[in-house]
Coordinates of C-alpha atoms in Angstrom, one line a residue:
M1 CA 8.4 22.5 17.4
H2 CA 5.4 23.3 15.4
S3 CA 3.9 26.6 15.5
H4 CA 0.1 27.0 16.7
N5 CA -1.6 27.3 13.6
S6 CA 1.0 24.3 11.4
R7 CA -0.6 20.6 11.3
V8 CA 1.4 18.0 11.8
I9 CA 1.1 14.4 10.6
K10 CA 3.2 11.7 12.6
L11 CA 4.8 8.7 11.2
S12 CA 2.9 5.9 12.3
E13 CA -0.1 6.8 10.6
I14 CA 2.0 7.0 7.4
L15 CA 3.6 3.7 7.9
L16 CA 0.7 2.0 9.4
A17 CA -1.4 2.9 6.6
F18 CA 1.3 1.8 4.2
S19 CA 1.3 -1.5 5.9
R20 CA -2.3 -1.9 4.9
A21 CA -1.5 -0.9 1.3
I22 CA 1.2 -3.6 1.3
S23 CA -0.9 -6.4 3.1
V24 CA -4.3 -5.5 0.5
T25 CA -1.6 -6.1 -2.1
L26 CA -0.7 -9.4 -0.9
G27 CA -4.4 -10.5 -1.2
M28 CA -4.3 -11.3 2.5
G29 CA -6.2 -8.7 4.6
L30 CA -5.5 -5.5 6.0
F31 CA -3.3 -6.2 8.9
H32 CA -1.3 -9.0 7.6
T33 CA 2.2 -6.8 7.7
M34 CA 1.3 -5.0 11.6
Q35 CA -0.3 -8.7 12.3
L36 CA 3.8 -9.9 11.7
A37 CA 5.1 -6.8 13.6
K38 CA 3.8 -7.3 16.5
I39 CA 4.8 -11.1 16.0
A40 CA 8.8 -9.4 15.7
Y41 CA 8.4 -6.7 18.7
I42 CA 7.2 -9.6 21.4
L43 CA 10.0 -12.1 19.9
G44 CA 12.3 -8.9 20.0
K45 CA 10.9 -8.2 23.5
H46 CA 11.9 -11.5 24.4
L47 CA 14.8 -12.3 23.6
G48 CA 16.3 -9.0 25.1
L49 CA 16.2 -7.1 21.6
T50 CA 18.0 -2.8 22.2
Y51 CA 15.7 -0.1 21.8
N52 CA 17.1 1.1 18.2
Q53 CA 16.6 -3.0 17.6
L54 CA 13.1 -3.0 18.7
E55 CA 12.8 0.0 16.9
R56 CA 14.1 -1.0 13.3
L57 CA 13.3 -4.7 13.4
V58 CA 9.2 -3.3 13.7
L59 CA 9.4 -0.4 11.4
S60 CA 11.1 -2.5 8.6
A61 CA 8.1 -5.2 9.6
L62 CA 5.6 -2.9 8.8
I63 CA 6.4 -2.0 4.9
H64 CA 9.3 -4.9 4.3
D65 CA 7.3 -6.5 1.3
I66 CA 6.5 -3.0 0.0
G67 CA 8.5 -4.4 -3.4
I68 CA 5.3 -6.9 -3.7
T69 CA 3.2 -4.2 -6.6
Y70 CA 7.0 -4.2 -8.7
I71 CA 6.4 -7.6 -9.9
K72 CA 2.7 -8.2 -9.0
K73 CA 1.9 -5.9 -12.8
D74 CA 4.1 -9.0 -14.4
F75 CA 1.9 -12.2 -13.3
L76 CA 0.0 -11.5 -16.4
K77 CA 2.7 -12.2 -18.2
I78 CA 3.4 -15.3 -17.3
A79 CA -0.5 -16.0 -17.1
D80 CA -0.6 -15.4 -20.7
T81 CA 1.1 -18.7 -21.7
H82 CA -0.3 -21.0 -18.5
D83 CA -4.3 -21.0 -19.6
A84 CA -5.4 -21.4 -15.7
D85 CA -8.4 -19.5 -14.0
I86 CA -5.8 -18.3 -10.8
F87 CA -5.5 -15.6 -12.0
K88 CA -8.5 -14.2 -12.4
K89 CA -9.7 -14.3 -8.8
S90 CA -10.2 -10.9 -7.3
D91 CA -9.3 -12.0 -4.2
L92 CA -5.7 -14.4 -5.2
D93 CA -4.0 -14.1 -2.5
I94 CA 0.7 -14.4 -2.4
I95 CA 1.1 -17.8 -0.5
E96 CA -1.7 -19.4 -3.1
L97 CA -0.6 -18.0 -6.2
L98 CA 3.0 -19.3 -4.5
D99 CA 1.5 -23.4 -3.8
F100 CA 0.1 -22.8 -7.2
A101 CA 3.9 -22.2 -9.2
K102 CA 5.3 -25.1 -7.0
K103 CA 2.7 -27.7 -7.3
N104 CA 3.1 -27.0 -11.1
K105 CA 6.1 -26.4 -11.6
I106 CA 6.0 -22.4 -12.7
N107 CA 9.5 -21.5 -11.9
E108 CA 10.2 -18.2 -14.0
L109 CA 6.4 -17.8 -11.9
I110 CA 8.7 -18.8 -8.4
D111 CA 11.5 -17.3 -9.0
L112 CA 9.5 -13.4 -9.4
I113 CA 7.4 -14.1 -5.9
T114 CA 10.8 -14.3 -3.9
S115 CA 12.6 -11.8 -5.5
H116 CA 9.8 -9.0 -3.9
S117 CA 12.3 -8.4 -1.0
F118 CA 15.2 -7.5 -3.8
E119 CA 12.7 -5.1 -4.6
G120 CA 12.0 -3.5 -1.9
V121 CA 14.7 -2.5 -1.5
H122 CA 15.5 -0.8 -5.1
F123 CA 11.6 0.9 -4.3
L124 CA 13.2 2.2 -0.8
K125 CA 15.9 3.6 -2.7
Q126 CA 13.8 6.5 -3.7
S127 CA 12.5 6.8 0.0
S128 CA 13.3 9.5 2.8
I129 CA 12.6 6.4 5.1
K130 CA 15.2 4.0 4.0
H131 CA 17.7 4.9 6.5
T132 CA 16.0 2.7 9.3
V133 CA 14.8 -0.3 7.1
F134 CA 16.4 -0.4 3.9
N135 CA 19.1 -3.6 4.8
I136 CA 16.3 -5.7 6.9
I137 CA 13.5 -6.0 4.3
N138 CA 15.9 -7.9 2.2
K139 CA 15.7 -10.8 4.7
D140 CA 15.5 -13.1 1.3
S141 CA 19.6 -13.2 1.5
I142 CA 19.7 -11.9 4.9
I143 CA 22.9 -10.2 4.6
T144 CA 23.2 -7.5 1.9
K145 CA 25.6 -4.7 1.2
N146 CA 24.5 -1.0 2.6
L147 CA 24.6 -0.9 5.9
F148 CA 23.6 2.1 8.0
F149 CA 23.0 -0.1 11.0
D150 CA 25.8 -0.9 13.5
S151 CA 26.9 -3.7 11.7
I152 CA 26.3 -6.9 9.2
E153 CA 26.2 -9.3 11.9
E154 CA 23.2 -6.7 13.7
T155 CA 20.7 -6.3 10.8
A156 CA 21.7 -10.1 9.8
Y157 CA 20.2 -10.9 13.2
L158 CA 17.2 -8.3 12.6
S159 CA 16.5 -10.7 9.0
K160 CA 16.2 -13.7 10.9
I161 CA 13.8 -12.5 13.5
L162 CA 12.1 -11.0 10.9
C163 CA 11.9 -13.8 8.5
I164 CA 10.9 -16.0 11.1
A165 CA 8.2 -13.3 12.2
D166 CA 6.8 -13.9 8.8
M167 CA 6.8 -17.3 8.6
L168 CA 4.8 -17.4 12.0
E169 CA 2.3 -15.3 11.3
C170 CA 1.3 -16.6 7.9
A171 CA 1.4 -20.4 10.0
S172 CA -0.5 -19.0 12.9
T173 CA -3.8 -17.0 11.3
I174 CA -5.9 -20.6 9.8
E175 CA -4.9 -22.1 14.2
E176 CA -7.5 -21.2 16.4
T177 CA -6.5 -22.4 20.4
L178 CA -3.8 -21.3 21.5
E179 CA -2.7 -24.8 22.1
E180 CA -2.8 -25.5 18.1
K181 CA -0.8 -22.3 17.7
A182 CA 2.3 -23.1 19.9
S183 CA 2.2 -26.3 18.1
V184 CA 2.4 -25.6 15.2
A185 CA 5.0 -23.0 15.4
N186 CA 7.3 -24.8 18.2
N187 CA 7.9 -27.2 14.5
L188 CA 8.4 -24.4 12.2
V189 CA 10.8 -23.1 13.7
K190 CA 12.8 -26.2 14.5
N191 CA 11.9 -27.5 10.5
F192 CA 13.3 -23.9 9.4
T193 CA 16.0 -23.4 11.3
S194 CA 17.3 -26.9 11.3
Q195 CA 17.5 -25.8 7.2
F196 CA 18.5 -22.0 7.4
F197 CA 20.0 -20.8 10.0
D198 CA 22.4 -21.5 12.7
G199 CA 20.6 -23.4 16.0
E200 CA 21.1 -21.1 18.3
L201 CA 18.5 -18.5 17.4
G202 CA 16.1 -20.6 16.3
K203 CA 16.2 -22.6 20.2
K204 CA 15.4 -19.5 21.6
I205 CA 13.0 -19.1 19.5
Q206 CA 11.4 -21.6 19.3
S207 CA 11.4 -22.2 23.4
I208 CA 9.7 -18.7 23.0
V209 CA 6.8 -19.1 20.9
K210 CA 6.2 -22.6 22.0
E211 CA 4.3 -21.4 25.0
K212 CA 1.6 -20.3 25.1
E213 CA 1.5 -17.3 27.0
F214 CA 3.2 -15.8 23.8
W215 CA 0.5 -16.2 21.7
Y216 CA -2.4 -14.7 24.1
A217 CA 0.4 -12.1 23.6
V218 CA 0.2 -12.2 20.5
I219 CA -3.4 -12.4 20.3
K220 CA -4.0 -9.6 23.5
N221 CA -1.3 -7.0 22.6
K222 CA -2.9 -3.4 20.4
L223 CA 1.0 -3.1 20.0
F224 CA 0.0 0.0 17.6
I225 CA -1.8 1.3 20.1
D226 CA 1.1 2.2 22.4
I227 CA 4.1 1.5 21.0
F228 CA 5.3 4.8 18.8
S229 CA 4.8 6.5 21.7
E230 CA 7.4 4.1 22.7
F231 CA 9.4 4.7 19.7
N232 CA 8.8 8.3 20.2
D233 CA 6.5 8.6 17.5
I234 CA 8.1 11.5 15.2
E235 CA 5.6 14.3 13.8
Y236 CA 5.9 16.5 10.7
D237 CA 4.8 19.3 9.6
L238 CA 2.2 18.7 7.1
Y239 CA 3.5 20.7 4.3
S240 CA 6.8 19.6 4.6
D241 CA 8.6 17.8 1.7
K242 CA 9.3 15.0 4.1
V243 CA 5.1 14.2 3.7
L244 CA 4.8 15.4 -0.1
N245 CA 8.4 12.5 -0.5
F246 CA 6.0 9.9 1.7
F247 CA 2.9 10.7 -0.7
T248 CA 4.7 11.0 -3.9
I249 CA 6.1 6.7 -3.0
F250 CA 2.4 6.4 -1.7
A251 CA 1.6 6.9 -5.4
M252 CA 4.6 5.6 -7.1
F253 CA 4.1 2.0 -4.5
I254 CA 0.3 2.2 -6.1
D255 CA 0.5 3.4 -10.0
I256 CA 3.9 0.5 -10.7
K257 CA 1.3 -2.2 -10.0
S258 CA -0.1 -1.6 -13.7
P259 CA 1.4 -0.7 -16.4
H260 CA -2.4 0.6 -17.7
T261 CA -1.8 3.6 -14.5
A262 CA 1.9 3.8 -14.9
E263 CA 2.2 7.8 -13.6
H264 CA -1.9 8.3 -13.1
S265 CA -2.3 9.1 -9.5
T266 CA 0.4 11.8 -10.3
N267 CA -0.5 13.1 -13.0
V268 CA -3.7 13.3 -11.1
A269 CA -2.6 15.0 -8.3
K270 CA -0.8 17.3 -10.5
I271 CA -4.1 18.1 -12.5
S272 CA -6.5 18.7 -9.5
R273 CA -4.2 21.1 -7.9
T274 CA -3.7 23.3 -11.4
I275 CA -7.9 23.4 -11.3
A276 CA -8.0 24.0 -7.5
Q277 CA -5.2 27.2 -8.0
H278 CA -7.0 28.8 -10.8
L279 CA -10.7 28.2 -8.6
G280 CA -9.0 30.2 -6.5
F281 CA -8.0 28.4 -3.2
T282 CA -5.5 28.9 -1.0
Q283 CA -1.7 28.2 -2.2
E284 CA -2.5 25.4 0.7
K285 CA -5.4 24.3 0.1
A286 CA -4.5 23.0 -3.4
N287 CA -1.8 21.7 -1.9
L288 CA -3.8 19.3 0.5
L289 CA -5.6 18.0 -3.3
F290 CA -2.5 17.4 -4.3
Y291 CA -2.1 15.0 -1.5
A292 CA -5.7 13.3 -1.9
G293 CA -5.2 13.0 -5.6
L294 CA -1.8 11.4 -5.1
L295 CA -4.2 9.1 -2.7
H296 CA -7.5 8.2 -4.2
D297 CA -7.0 5.0 -6.4
V298 CA -4.9 3.3 -3.0
G299 CA -8.2 1.0 -2.7
K300 CA -6.5 -0.4 -6.6
L301 CA -4.2 -2.4 -4.7
A302 CA -6.6 -5.0 -3.9
I303 CA -8.2 -4.8 -7.0
S304 CA -6.8 -8.5 -9.6
N305 CA -4.3 -6.7 -12.3
Y306 CA -6.9 -9.5 -14.6
I307 CA -9.8 -7.0 -13.4
L308 CA -7.8 -3.8 -13.7
E309 CA -6.1 -4.5 -17.2
K310 CA -8.8 -6.2 -18.5
K311 CA -9.2 -5.0 -22.2
G312 CA -13.0 -5.9 -22.9
K313 CA -16.1 -4.8 -21.2
L314 CA -16.1 -5.7 -17.6
T315 CA -18.7 -8.9 -16.4
Y316 CA -20.8 -7.2 -14.0
E317 CA -19.5 -9.4 -11.3
E318 CA -16.3 -8.0 -12.3
Y319 CA -17.9 -3.8 -12.3
S320 CA -18.9 -5.2 -8.6
T321 CA -16.0 -5.6 -7.5
M322 CA -13.9 -2.8 -8.5
K323 CA -16.9 -0.1 -7.1
L324 CA -15.1 -1.2 -4.1
H325 CA -12.2 0.4 -4.6
P326 CA -13.0 3.4 -3.7
K327 CA -14.0 1.9 0.3
V328 CA -11.0 0.0 0.2
T329 CA -9.3 3.3 -0.1
K330 CA -10.7 4.8 3.5
Q331 CA -9.8 1.2 4.9
I332 CA -6.4 1.1 3.8
L333 CA -6.0 5.0 4.4
K334 CA -7.9 5.2 8.2
P335 CA -4.7 5.1 10.0
L336 CA -4.0 8.8 8.4
K337 CA -6.8 10.7 11.3
S338 CA -4.8 13.9 10.9
I339 CA -5.9 13.7 7.3
K340 CA -9.5 12.2 6.8
E341 CA -10.8 15.0 5.1
I342 CA -8.0 14.2 2.8
V343 CA -8.6 11.1 2.2
F344 CA -12.7 11.5 2.1
W345 CA -12.1 13.5 -1.3
G346 CA -10.5 10.8 -2.5
A347 CA -12.3 8.7 -1.3
C348 CA -15.3 10.5 -3.2
H349 CA -14.2 11.1 -6.9
H350 CA -16.1 8.4 -8.5
E351 CA -19.6 10.7 -6.8
K352 CA -21.4 12.1 -9.5
E353 CA -24.0 15.1 -9.7
N354 CA -27.0 13.0 -10.1
G355 CA -26.7 10.6 -7.0
S356 CA -25.6 7.6 -9.5
G357 CA -22.1 7.7 -8.8
Y358 CA -20.4 5.0 -6.3
P359 CA -19.8 4.4 -3.1
N360 CA -22.5 6.4 -1.4
G361 CA -24.7 7.6 -4.3
L362 CA -24.2 11.5 -3.2
D363 CA -25.2 14.2 -5.0
K364 CA -24.0 17.3 -6.1
H365 CA -25.5 18.9 -2.6
Q366 CA -23.1 16.2 -0.5
I367 CA -20.2 15.8 -2.7
P368 CA -16.9 18.3 -1.6
M369 CA -16.0 20.7 -4.2
E370 CA -12.3 18.8 -4.0
S371 CA -13.7 15.9 -5.4
K372 CA -15.6 16.9 -8.1
I373 CA -12.2 18.7 -9.1
I374 CA -10.2 14.7 -8.7
A375 CA -13.4 13.3 -10.3
V376 CA -12.9 16.2 -13.3
A377 CA -8.9 15.2 -13.3
D378 CA -9.2 11.4 -13.1
V379 CA -11.6 11.1 -16.2
Y380 CA -9.4 13.5 -18.1
N381 CA -6.1 11.9 -17.4
A382 CA -8.1 7.7 -18.0
L383 CA -8.7 9.5 -21.5
T384 CA -5.4 11.1 -22.6
A385 CA -3.3 8.6 -21.5
D386 CA -2.1 5.7 -23.6
R387 CA -2.8 2.1 -23.1
P388 CA -1.1 -0.5 -23.5
Y389 CA -4.1 -1.2 -25.9
R390 CA -5.3 1.5 -27.1
S391 CA -3.3 5.2 -27.1
G392 CA -4.7 8.3 -25.8
M393 CA -7.4 10.8 -27.1
P394 CA -6.4 14.2 -28.0
K395 CA -7.6 16.8 -25.8
K396 CA -10.1 18.5 -27.1
K397 CA -11.9 14.6 -28.0
A398 CA -11.5 14.2 -24.0
L399 CA -13.0 18.2 -23.3
E400 CA -16.1 17.0 -25.4
I401 CA -16.8 14.2 -23.3
L402 CA -16.8 16.0 -20.3
I403 CA -18.7 18.7 -21.5
Q404 CA -22.0 16.0 -22.8
D405 CA -21.6 14.4 -19.5
S406 CA -21.5 17.6 -17.7
E407 CA -24.6 18.3 -17.0
L408 CA -25.5 14.9 -15.4
L409 CA -22.3 12.9 -13.7
Y410 CA -19.5 16.1 -13.9
N411 CA -19.1 19.9 -12.3
K412 CA -19.1 22.8 -14.8
E413 CA -17.3 25.0 -13.0
C414 CA -14.3 22.2 -12.7
I415 CA -15.0 21.2 -16.4
K416 CA -14.9 25.0 -17.6
I417 CA -11.6 25.7 -15.9
L418 CA -9.1 22.2 -16.9
E419 CA -10.7 23.3 -20.6
Q420 CA -9.4 27.1 -20.1
I421 CA -5.9 25.4 -18.5
S422 CA -6.0 22.4 -21.3
N423 CA -6.3 25.0 -24.2
S424 CA -3.6 27.4 -22.4
N425 CA -1.1 24.2 -22.2
I426 CA -0.5 24.8 -18.3
I427 CA -1.1 20.6 -18.5

């Protein structure tokens, strides 16, 4: 039970936000993994899975592609040896890239993309959610060594269902009618299972997905409105170590994508909390600001590494794409209804005192103080952190730039506190 004054956040909110982050990193919109989870859930129902099996399957489906951020950081290394415009696209999705790699026989890129499941397992070893999903997401190997489930056989069985659901989601989105979806699904499962699985499960799934009624259920079923109540959705105290761990993992997921921003989110969160404490914020409020700092750049997952890591000046089109990331942050984190004010703080970190910022052109009277703090912390860390193509500025120089811009762009009080804590080597 939670006390009357405590704040809680639900596991469903966190996982749905995470699933959106993963989907945009894949370049497949906001809802790929949610739709995949829905297909897996309905398949599991038809196959007679138990309550516990369905829960494991759905939660695993939501974050099974979590390893994608590990491999995306290496795409440009391969791009340097292959002069192709495809690597420069801001909306490049993983399937398009895999098709390109196969057609051009770029084996190192094929190997990199197909390794994301193993990287996901590696990533989740650091996470508090690993006990639920650790094995199933390693679907490319079908059977894994570490056993959190009842048996190797159960893990393999659920992995196969997830693998087929993934394939069906990717293929079915381009078909419009129920008849087309059913026909394509029938052929896909038939061909896929004949190559990779023993026939019995494949035959069962084939008989399910070839029916229009199955695809009607996929289309009409909202699923996530009801499914977590069915699974007894867990509530966590907002200030607990468990929630802190969730958001720390989220920040790691964001920062891993580009070596240019390694630990950026965590550093911005730390600086923001320290400024808030020196401004007289309560400890609870300062901790909430820490969460906002961890999450403030999640929208950059939708921006291509070509733009994020470009050494020269961005073109007008590239800069316009970059300016979209605060809006994408709000879209990705929309499921976090319990902390929507925290999401708003993070999404406003590019607003400026004189109203020249983005995405909404807010002025100093409209920007929350929490966002002003994050803005100062963000610029300071960006200026002082090392980048692969340059060393970080000395703290004094970074502060001089912030002070110079304080009349128009940044909050003077925040900069004054930042100067104090920087000179005291607190940060």
